PDB file of C-alpha atoms in Angstrom:
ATOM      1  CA  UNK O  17       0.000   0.000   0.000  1.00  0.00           C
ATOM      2  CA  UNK O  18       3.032   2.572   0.703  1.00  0.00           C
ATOM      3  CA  UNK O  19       4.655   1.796  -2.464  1.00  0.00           C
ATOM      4  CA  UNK O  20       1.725   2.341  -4.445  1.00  0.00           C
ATOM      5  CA  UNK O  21       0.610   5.693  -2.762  1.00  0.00           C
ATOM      6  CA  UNK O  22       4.226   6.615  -3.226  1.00  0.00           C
ATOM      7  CA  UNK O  23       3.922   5.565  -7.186  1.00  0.00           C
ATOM      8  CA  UNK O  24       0.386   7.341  -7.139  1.00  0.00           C
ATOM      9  CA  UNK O  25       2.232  10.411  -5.745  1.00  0.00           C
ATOM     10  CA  UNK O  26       4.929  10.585  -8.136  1.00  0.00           C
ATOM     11  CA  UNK O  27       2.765  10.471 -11.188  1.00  0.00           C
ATOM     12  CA  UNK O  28       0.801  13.803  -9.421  1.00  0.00           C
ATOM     13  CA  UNK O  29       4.105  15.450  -9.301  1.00  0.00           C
ATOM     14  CA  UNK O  30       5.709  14.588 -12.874  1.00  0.00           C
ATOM     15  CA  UNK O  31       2.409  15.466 -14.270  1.00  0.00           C
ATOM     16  CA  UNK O  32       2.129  18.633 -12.304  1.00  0.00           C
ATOM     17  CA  UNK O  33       5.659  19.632 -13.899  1.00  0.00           C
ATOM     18  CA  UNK O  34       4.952  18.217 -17.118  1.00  0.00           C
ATOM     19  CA  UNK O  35       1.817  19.979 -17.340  1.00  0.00           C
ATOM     20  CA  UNK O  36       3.383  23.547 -16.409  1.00  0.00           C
ATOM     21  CA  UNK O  37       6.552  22.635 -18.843  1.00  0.00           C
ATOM     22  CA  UNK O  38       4.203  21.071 -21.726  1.00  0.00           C
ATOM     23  CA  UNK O  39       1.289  23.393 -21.539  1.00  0.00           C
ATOM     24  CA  UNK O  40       1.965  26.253 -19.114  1.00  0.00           C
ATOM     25  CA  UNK O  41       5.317  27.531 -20.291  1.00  0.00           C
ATOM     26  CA  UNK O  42       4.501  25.835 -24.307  1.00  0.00           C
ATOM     27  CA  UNK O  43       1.491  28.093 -24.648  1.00  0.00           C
ATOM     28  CA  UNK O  44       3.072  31.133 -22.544  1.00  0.00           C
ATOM     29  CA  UNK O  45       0.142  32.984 -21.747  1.00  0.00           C
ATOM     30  CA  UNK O  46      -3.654  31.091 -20.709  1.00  0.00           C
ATOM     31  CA  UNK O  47      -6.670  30.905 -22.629  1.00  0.00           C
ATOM     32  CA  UNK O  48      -9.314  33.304 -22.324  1.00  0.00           C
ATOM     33  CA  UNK O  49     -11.636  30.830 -21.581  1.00  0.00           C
ATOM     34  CA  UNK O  50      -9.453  28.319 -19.304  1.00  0.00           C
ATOM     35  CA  UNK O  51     -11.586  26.923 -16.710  1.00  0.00           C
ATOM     36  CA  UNK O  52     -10.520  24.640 -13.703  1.00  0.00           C
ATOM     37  CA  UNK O  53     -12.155  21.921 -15.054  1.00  0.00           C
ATOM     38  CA  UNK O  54      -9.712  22.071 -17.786  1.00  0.00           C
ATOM     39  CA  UNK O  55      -6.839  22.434 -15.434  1.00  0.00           C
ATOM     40  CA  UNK O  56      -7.807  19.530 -13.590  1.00  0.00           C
ATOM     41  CA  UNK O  57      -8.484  17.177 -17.296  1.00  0.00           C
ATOM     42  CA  UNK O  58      -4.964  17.965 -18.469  1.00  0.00           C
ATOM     43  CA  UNK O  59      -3.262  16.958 -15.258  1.00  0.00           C
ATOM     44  CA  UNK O  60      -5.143  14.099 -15.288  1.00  0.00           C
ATOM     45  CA  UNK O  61      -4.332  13.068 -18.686  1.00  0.00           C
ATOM     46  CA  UNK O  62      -0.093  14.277 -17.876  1.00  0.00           C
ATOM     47  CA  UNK O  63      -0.504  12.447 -14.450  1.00  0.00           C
ATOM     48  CA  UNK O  64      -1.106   8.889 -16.640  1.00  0.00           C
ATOM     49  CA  UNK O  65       1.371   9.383 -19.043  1.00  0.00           C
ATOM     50  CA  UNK O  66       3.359  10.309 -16.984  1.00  0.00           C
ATOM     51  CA  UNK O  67       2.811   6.802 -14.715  1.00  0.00           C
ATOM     52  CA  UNK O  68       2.658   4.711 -17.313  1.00  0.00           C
ATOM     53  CA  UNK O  69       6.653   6.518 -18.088  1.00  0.00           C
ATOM     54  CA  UNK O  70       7.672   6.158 -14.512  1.00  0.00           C
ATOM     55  CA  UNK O  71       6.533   2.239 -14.794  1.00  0.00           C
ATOM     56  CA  UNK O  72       8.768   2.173 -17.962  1.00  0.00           C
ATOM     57  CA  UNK O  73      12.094   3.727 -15.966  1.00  0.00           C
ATOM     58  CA  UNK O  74      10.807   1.476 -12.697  1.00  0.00           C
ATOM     59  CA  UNK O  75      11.269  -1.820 -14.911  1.00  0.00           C
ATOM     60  CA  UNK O  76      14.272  -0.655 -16.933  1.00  0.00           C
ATOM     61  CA  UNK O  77      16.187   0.859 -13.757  1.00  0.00           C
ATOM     62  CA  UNK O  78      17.442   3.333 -15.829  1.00  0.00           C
ATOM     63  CA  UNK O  79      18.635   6.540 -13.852  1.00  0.00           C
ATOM     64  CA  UNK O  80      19.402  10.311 -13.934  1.00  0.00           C
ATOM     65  CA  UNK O  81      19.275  12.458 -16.874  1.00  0.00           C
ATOM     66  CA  UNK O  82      18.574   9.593 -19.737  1.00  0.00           C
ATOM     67  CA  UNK O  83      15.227   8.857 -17.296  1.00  0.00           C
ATOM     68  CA  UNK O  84      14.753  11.889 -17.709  1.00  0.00           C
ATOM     69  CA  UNK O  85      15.191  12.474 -21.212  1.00  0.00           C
ATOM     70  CA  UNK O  86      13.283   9.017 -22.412  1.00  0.00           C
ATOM     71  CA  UNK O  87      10.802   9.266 -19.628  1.00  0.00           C
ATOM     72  CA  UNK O  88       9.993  12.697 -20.933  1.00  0.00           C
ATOM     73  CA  UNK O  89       9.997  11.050 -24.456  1.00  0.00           C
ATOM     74  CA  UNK O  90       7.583   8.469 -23.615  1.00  0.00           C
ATOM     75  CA  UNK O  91       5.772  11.222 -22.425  1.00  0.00           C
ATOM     76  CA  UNK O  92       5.457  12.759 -24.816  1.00  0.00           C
ATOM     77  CA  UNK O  93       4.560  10.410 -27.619  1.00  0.00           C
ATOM     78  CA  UNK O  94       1.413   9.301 -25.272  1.00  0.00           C
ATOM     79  CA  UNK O  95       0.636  13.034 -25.107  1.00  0.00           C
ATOM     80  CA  UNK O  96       0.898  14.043 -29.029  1.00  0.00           C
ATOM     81  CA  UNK O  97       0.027  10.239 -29.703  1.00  0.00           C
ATOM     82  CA  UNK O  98      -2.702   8.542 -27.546  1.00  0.00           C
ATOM     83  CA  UNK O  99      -4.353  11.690 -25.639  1.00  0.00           C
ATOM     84  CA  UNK O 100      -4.382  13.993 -28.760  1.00  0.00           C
ATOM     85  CA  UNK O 101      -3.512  13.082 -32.218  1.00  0.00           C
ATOM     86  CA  UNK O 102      -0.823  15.970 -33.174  1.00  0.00           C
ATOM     87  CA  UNK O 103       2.040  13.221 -33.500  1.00  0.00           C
ATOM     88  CA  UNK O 104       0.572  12.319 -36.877  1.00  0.00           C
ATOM     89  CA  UNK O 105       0.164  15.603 -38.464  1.00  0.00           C
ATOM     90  CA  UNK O 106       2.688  16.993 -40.660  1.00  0.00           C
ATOM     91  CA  UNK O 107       4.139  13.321 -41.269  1.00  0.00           C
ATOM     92  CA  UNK O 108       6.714  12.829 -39.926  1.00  0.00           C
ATOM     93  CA  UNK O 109       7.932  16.325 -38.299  1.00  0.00           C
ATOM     94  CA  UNK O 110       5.653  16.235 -35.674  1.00  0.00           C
ATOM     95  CA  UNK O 111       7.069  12.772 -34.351  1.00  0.00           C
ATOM     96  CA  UNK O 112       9.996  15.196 -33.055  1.00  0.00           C
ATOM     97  CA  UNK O 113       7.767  18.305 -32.693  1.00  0.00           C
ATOM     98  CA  UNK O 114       6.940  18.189 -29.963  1.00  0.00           C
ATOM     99  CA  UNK O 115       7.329  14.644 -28.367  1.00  0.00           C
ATOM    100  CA  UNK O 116      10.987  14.831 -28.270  1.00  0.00           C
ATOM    101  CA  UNK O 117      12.069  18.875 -29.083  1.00  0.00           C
ATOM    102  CA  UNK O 118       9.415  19.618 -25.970  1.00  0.00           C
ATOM    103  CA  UNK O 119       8.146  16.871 -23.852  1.00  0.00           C
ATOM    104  CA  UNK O 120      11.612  15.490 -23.628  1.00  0.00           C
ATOM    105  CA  UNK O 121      14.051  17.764 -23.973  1.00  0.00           C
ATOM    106  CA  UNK O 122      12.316  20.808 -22.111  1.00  0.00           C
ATOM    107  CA  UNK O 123       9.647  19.208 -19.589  1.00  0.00           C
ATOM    108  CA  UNK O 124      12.294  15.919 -19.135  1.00  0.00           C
ATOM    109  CA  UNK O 125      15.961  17.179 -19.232  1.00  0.00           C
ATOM    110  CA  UNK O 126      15.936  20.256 -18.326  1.00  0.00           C
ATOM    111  CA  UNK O 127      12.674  21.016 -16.064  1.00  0.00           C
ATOM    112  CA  UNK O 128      12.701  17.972 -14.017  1.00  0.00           C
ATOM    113  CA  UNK O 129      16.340  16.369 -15.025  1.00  0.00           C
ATOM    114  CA  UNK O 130      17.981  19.688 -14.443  1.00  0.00           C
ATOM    115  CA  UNK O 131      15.500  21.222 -11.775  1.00  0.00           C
ATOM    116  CA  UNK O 132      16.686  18.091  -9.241  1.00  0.00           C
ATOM    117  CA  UNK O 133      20.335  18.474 -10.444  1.00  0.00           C
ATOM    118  CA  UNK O 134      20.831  22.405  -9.761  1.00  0.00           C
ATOM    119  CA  UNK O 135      18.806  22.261  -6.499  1.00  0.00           C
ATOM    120  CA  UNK O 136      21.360  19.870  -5.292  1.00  0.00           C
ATOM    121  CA  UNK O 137      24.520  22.108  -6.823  1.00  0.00           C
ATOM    122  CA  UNK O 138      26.239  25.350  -6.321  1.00  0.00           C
ATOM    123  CA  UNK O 139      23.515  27.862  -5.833  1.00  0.00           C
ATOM    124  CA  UNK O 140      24.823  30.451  -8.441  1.00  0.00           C
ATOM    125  CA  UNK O 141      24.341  27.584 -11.054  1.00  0.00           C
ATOM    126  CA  UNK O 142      20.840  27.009 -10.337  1.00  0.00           C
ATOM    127  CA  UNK O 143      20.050  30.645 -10.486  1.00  0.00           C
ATOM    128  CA  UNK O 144      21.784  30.956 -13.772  1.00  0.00           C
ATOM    129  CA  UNK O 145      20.435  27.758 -15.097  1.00  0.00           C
ATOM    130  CA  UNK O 146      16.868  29.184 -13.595  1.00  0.00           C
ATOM    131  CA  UNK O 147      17.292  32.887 -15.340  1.00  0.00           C
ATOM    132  CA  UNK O 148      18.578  31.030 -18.727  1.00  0.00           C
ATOM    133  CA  UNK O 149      15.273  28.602 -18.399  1.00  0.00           C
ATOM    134  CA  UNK O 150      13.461  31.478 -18.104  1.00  0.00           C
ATOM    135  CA  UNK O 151      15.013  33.638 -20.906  1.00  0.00           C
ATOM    136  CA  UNK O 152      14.015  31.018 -23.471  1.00  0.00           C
ATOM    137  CA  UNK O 153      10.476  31.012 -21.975  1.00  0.00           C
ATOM    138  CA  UNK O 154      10.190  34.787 -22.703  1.00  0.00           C
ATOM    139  CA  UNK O 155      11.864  35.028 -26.175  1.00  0.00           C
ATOM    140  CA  UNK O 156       9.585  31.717 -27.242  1.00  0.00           C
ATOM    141  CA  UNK O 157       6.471  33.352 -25.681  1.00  0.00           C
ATOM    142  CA  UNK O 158       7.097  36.281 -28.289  1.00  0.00           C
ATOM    143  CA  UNK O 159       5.891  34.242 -30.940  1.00  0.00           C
ATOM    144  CA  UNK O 160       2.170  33.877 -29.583  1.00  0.00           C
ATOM    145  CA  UNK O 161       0.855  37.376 -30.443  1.00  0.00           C
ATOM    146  CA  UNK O 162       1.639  36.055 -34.580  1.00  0.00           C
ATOM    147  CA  UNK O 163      -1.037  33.762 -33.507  1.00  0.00           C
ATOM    148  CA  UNK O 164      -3.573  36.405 -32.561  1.00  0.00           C
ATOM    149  CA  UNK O 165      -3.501  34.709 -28.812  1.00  0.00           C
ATOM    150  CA  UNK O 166      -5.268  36.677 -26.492  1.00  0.00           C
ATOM    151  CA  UNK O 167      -2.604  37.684 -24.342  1.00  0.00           C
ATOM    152  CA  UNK O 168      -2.782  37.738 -20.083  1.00  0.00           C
ATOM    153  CA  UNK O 169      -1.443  40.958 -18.234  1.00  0.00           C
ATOM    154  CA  UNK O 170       0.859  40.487 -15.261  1.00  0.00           C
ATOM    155  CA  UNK O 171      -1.788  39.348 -12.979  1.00  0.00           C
ATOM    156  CA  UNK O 172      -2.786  36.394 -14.831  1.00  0.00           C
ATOM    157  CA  UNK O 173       0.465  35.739 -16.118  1.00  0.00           C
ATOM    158  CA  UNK O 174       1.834  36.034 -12.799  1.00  0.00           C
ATOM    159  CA  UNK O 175      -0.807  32.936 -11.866  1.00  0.00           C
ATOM    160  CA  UNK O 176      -0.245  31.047 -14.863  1.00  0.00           C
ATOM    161  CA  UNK O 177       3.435  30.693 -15.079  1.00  0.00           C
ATOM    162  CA  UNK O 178       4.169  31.692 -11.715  1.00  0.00           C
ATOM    163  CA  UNK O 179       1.491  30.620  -9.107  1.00  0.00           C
ATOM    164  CA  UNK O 180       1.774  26.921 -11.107  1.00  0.00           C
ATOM    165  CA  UNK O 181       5.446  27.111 -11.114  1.00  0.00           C
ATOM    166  CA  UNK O 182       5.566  27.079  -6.959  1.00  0.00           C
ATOM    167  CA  UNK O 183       3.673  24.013  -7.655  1.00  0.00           C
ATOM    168  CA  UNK O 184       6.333  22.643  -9.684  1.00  0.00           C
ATOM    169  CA  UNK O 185       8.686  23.427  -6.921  1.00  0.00           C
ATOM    170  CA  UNK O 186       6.772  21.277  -4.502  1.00  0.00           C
ATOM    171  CA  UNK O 187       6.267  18.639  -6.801  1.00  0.00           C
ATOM    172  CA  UNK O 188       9.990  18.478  -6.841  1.00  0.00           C
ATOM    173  CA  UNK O 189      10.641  18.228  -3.076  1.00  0.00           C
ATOM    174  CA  UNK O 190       7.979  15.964  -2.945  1.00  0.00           C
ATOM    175  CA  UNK O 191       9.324  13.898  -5.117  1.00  0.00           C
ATOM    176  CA  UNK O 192      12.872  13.586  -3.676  1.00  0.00           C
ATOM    177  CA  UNK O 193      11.100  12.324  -0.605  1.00  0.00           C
ATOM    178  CA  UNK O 194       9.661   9.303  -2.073  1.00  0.00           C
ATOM    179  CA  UNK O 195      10.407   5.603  -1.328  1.00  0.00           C
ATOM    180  CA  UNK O 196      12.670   3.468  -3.704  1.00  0.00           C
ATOM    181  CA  UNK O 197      10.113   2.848  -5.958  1.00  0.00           C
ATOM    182  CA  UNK O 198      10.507  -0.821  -7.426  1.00  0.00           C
ATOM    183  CA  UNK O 199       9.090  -2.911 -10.293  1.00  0.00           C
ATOM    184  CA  UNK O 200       6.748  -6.616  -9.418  1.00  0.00           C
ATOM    185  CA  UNK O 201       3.468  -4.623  -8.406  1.00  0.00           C
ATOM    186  CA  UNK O 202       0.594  -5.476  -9.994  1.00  0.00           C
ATOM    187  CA  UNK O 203      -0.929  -1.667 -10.096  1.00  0.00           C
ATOM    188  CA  UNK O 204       2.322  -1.010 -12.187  1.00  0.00           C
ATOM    189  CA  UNK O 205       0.705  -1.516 -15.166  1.00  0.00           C
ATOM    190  CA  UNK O 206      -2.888   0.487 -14.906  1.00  0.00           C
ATOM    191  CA  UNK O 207      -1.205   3.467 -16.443  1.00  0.00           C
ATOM    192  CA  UNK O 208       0.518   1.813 -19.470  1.00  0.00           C
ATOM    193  CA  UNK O 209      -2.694  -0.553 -20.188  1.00  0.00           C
ATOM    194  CA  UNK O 210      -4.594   2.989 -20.176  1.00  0.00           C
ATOM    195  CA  UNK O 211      -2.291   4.870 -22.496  1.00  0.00           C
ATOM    196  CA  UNK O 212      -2.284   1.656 -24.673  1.00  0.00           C
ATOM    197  CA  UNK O 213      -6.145   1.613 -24.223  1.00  0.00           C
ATOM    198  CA  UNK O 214      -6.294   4.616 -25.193  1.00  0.00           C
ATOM    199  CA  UNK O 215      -4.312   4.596 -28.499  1.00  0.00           C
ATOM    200  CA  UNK O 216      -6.225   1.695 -29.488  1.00  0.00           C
ATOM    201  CA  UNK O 217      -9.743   3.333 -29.555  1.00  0.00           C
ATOM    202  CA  UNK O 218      -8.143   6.566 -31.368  1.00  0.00           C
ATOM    203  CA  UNK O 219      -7.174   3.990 -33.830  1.00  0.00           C
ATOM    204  CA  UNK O 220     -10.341   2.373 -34.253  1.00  0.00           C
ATOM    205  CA  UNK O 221     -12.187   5.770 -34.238  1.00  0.00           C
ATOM    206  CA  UNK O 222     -10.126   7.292 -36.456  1.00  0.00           C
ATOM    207  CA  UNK O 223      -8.633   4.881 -38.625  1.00  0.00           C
ATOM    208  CA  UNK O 224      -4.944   5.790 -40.186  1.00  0.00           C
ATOM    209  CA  UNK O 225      -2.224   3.721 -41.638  1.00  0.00           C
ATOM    210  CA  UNK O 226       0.550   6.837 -39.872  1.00  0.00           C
ATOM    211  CA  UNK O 227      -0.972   5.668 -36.020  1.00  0.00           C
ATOM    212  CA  UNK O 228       1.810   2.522 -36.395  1.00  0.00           C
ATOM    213  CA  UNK O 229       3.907   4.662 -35.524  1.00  0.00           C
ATOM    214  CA  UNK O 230       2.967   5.423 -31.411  1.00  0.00           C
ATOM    215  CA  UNK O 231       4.256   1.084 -30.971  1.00  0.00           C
ATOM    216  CA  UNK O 232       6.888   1.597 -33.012  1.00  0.00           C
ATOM    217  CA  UNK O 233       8.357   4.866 -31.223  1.00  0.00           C
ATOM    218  CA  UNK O 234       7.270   3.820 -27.850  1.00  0.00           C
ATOM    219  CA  UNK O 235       8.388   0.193 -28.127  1.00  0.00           C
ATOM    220  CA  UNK O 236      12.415   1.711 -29.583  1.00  0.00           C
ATOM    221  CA  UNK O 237      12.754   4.180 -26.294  1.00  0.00           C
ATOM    222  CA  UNK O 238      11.401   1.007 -23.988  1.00  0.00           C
ATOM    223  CA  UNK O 239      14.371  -0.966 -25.419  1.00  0.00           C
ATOM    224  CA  UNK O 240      16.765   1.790 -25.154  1.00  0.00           C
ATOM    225  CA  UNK O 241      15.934   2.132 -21.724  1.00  0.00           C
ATOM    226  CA  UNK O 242      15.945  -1.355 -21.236  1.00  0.00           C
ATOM    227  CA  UNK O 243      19.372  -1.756 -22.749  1.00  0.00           C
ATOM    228  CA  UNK O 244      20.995   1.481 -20.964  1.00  0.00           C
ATOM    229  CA  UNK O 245      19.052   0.181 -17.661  1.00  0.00           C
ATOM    230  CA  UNK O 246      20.237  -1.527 -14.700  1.00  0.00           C
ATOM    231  CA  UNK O 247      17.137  -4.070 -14.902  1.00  0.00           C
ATOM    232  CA  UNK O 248      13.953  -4.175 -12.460  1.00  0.00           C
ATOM    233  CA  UNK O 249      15.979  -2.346  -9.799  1.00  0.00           C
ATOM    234  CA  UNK O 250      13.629   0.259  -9.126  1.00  0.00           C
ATOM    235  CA  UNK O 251      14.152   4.365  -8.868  1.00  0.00           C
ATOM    236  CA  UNK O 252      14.700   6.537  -6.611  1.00  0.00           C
ATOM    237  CA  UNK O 253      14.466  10.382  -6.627  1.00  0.00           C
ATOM    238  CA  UNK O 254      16.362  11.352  -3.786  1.00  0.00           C
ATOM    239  CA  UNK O 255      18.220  12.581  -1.753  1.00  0.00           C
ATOM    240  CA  UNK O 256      15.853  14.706  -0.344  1.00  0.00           C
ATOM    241  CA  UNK O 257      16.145  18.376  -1.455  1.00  0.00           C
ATOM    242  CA  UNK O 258      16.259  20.955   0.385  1.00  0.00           C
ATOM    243  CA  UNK O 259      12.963  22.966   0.330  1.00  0.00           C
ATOM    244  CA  UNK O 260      14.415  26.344   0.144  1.00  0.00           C
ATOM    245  CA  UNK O 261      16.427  25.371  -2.936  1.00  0.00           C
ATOM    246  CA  UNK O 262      13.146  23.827  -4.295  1.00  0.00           C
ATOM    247  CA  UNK O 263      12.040  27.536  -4.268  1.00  0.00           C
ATOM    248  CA  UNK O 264      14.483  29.094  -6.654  1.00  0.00           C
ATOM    249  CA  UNK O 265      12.481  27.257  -9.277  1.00  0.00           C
ATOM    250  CA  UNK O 266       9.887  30.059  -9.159  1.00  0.00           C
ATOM    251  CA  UNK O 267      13.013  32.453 -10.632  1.00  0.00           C
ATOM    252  CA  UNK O 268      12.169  30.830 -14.255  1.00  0.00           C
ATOM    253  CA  UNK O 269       8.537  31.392 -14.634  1.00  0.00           C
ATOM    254  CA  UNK O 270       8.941  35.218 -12.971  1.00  0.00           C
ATOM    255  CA  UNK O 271      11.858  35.602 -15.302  1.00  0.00           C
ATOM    256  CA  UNK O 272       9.470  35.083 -18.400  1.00  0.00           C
ATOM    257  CA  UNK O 273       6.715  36.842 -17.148  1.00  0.00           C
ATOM    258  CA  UNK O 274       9.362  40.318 -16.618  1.00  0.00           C
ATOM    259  CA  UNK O 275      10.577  39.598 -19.599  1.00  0.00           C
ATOM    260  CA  UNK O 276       8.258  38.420 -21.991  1.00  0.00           C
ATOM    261  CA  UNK O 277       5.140  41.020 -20.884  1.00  0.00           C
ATOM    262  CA  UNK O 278       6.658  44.440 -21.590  1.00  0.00           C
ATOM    263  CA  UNK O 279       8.231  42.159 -24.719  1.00  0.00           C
ATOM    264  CA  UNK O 280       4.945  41.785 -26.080  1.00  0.00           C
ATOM    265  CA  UNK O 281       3.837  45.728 -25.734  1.00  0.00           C
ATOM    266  CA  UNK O 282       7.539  46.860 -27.362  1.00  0.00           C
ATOM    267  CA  UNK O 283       7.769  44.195 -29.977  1.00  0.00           C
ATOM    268  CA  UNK O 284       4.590  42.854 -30.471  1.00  0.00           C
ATOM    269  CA  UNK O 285       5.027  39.412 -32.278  1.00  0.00           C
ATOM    270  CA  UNK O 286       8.469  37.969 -33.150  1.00  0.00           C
ATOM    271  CA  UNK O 287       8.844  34.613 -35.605  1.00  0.00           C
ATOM    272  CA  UNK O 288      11.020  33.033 -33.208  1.00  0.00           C
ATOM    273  CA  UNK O 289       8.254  29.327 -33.805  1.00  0.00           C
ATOM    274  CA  UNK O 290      11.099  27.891 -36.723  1.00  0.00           C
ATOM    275  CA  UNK O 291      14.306  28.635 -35.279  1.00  0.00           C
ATOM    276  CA  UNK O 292      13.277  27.868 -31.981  1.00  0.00           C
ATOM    277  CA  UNK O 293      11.369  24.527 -33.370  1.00  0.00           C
ATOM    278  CA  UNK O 294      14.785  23.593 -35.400  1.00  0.00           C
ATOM    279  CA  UNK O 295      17.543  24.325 -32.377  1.00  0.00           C
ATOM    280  CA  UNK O 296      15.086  22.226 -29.986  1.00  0.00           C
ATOM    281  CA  UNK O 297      14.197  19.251 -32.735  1.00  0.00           C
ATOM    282  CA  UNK O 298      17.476  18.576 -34.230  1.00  0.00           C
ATOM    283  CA  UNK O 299      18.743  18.498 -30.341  1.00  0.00           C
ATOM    284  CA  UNK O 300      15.940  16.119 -29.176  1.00  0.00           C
ATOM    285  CA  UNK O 301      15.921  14.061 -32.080  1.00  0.00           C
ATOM    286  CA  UNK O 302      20.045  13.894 -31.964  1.00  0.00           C
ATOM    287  CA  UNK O 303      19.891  13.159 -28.174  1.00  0.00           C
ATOM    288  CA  UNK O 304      16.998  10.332 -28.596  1.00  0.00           C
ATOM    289  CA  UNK O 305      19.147   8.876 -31.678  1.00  0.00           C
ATOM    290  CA  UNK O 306      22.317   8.799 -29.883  1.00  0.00           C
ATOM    291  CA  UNK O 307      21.274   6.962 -27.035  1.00  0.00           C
ATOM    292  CA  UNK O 308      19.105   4.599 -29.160  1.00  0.00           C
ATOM    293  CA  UNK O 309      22.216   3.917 -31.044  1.00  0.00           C
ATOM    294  CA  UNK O 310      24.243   3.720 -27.856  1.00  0.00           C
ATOM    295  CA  UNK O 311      21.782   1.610 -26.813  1.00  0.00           C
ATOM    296  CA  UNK O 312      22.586  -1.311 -29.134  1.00  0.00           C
ATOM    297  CA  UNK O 313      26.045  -0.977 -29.734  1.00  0.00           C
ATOM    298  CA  UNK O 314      27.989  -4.162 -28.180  1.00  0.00           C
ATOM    299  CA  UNK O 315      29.664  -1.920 -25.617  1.00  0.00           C
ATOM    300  CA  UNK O 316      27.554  -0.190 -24.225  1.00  0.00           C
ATOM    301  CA  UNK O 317      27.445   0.750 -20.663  1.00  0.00           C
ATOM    302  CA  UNK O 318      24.541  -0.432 -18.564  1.00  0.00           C
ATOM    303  CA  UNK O 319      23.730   2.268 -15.215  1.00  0.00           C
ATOM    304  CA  UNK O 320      21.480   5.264 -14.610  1.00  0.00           C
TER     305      UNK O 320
END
């Protein structure tokens, strides 16, 4: 029963930050119409992707930044691929935009894979890493008024990004405070059967030849991980972080809203969408290639 509250609980959390990463700091600035029942949908949706990843890393015992990275990449392809159907638009683009230039480069490496690892460094590095997370917020948020987004003043922007970004700060120490979570429980596969679920009645609803490629994508990062892995060893997130350096998180979202607010009234919008798309894409899709291909190669190191 602990072990599965504490699985339960970490599948809150890496929703929670995949949900202000994949949505929150993606779209910048919130709908006009955003209503808490739509809040409380998408975290529902992240919270079971983002299980049905954590069962994925549990079974492989793969560890530190490349759970990170895959996990977010797993992530992502049940977001774009099994909760919406974006990952088969634009053949085949959009199976690195955004699964693996967003999802698991931003919300994996460097939200949650880098959040942990500068709140447990040299403080000047995480508020440098923090201010540089949040520069790139503001400069990509520039692009939304090309859009015609209705855009938020600094009171709602200030909730949006930064309100939900204290939450992502929690959700961090929270999760460094978590049992060893290990792999031969039953409940371990609820969130993968769902996501598979899931992709099975898009395909039946909407019938395309392209959906193929969720099992193929997902089934290549489950080896990787497998292959990189330590086997059914279990993860852990800790040690425990401090909660004070858990805070300095909120620097990044406040960064973008000072920045990207009086950016929007001086500049209006700014086509950073292709540049921004092709920096992050060829990086995620060179990352998730390299350690595919490290992955198989005879010598190969196993460890997280």
């Amino acid at each position: 029963m602990r072990e599965g509250l504490g699985y339960a609980v970490a599948a809150l959390c890496l929703g929670w930050i995949a949900v202000w990463a994949g949505e929150n700091l993606f779209w910048t600035t919130p709908a006009p119409d955003l209503r808490l029942v739509d809040l409380v949908f998408t975290l529902a949706a992240y919270s079971v992707a983002a299980g049905a990843a954590l069962s994925a890393v549990i079974w492989s015992g793969l560890g530190g930044w490349r759970a990170a990275f895959l996990g977010g990449a797993l992530l992502g392809f049940q977001i774009e691929g099994a909760v919406v159907g974006t990952m088969y638009d634009a053949f085949p683009a959009q199976l690195v935009w955004t699964p693996l230039a967003w999802h698991a480069l931003i919300s994996g490496l460097v939200v949650l894979g880098g959040g942990m690892a500068l709140a447990r460094g040299v403080l000047w590095r995480q508020v440098a890493g923090l201010v540089a997370v949040g520069v790139f917020g503001a400069v990509w948020g520039l692009y939304w008024p090309l859009e015609e987004k209705a855009l938020a003043g600094w009171t709602g922007m200030l909730a949006y990004l930064g309100l939900a970004g204290v939450g992502v700060a929690f959700a961090l120490g929270v999760l460094s405070r978590l049992p060893r979570l290990r792999w031969g429980r039953w409940w371990l596969w609820i969130a993968p059967g769902a996501m598979a679920g899931l992709w099975l009645l898009g395909s039946v609803l909407s019938p395309d030849p392209v959906r193929v490629v969720w099992p193929v994508m997902m089934g290549v990062t489950i080896w990787a991980m497998a292959r990189l892995g330590r086997g059914a060893v279990g993860v852990t997130f800790g040690p425990p972080l401090r909660w004070a350096r858990c805070g300095v998180v909120v620097l990044a979202p406040v960064v973008t809203v000072l920045l990207v607010v009086p950016g929007w009234a001086l500049l209006g919008g700014v086509a950073v969408n292709v540049p921004v798309a092709l920096a992050t894409g060829a990086a995620g899709l060179g990352l998730w290639l390299w350690l595919v291909v490290r992955a198989g190669w005879p010598t190969a190191e196993s460890g997280g």
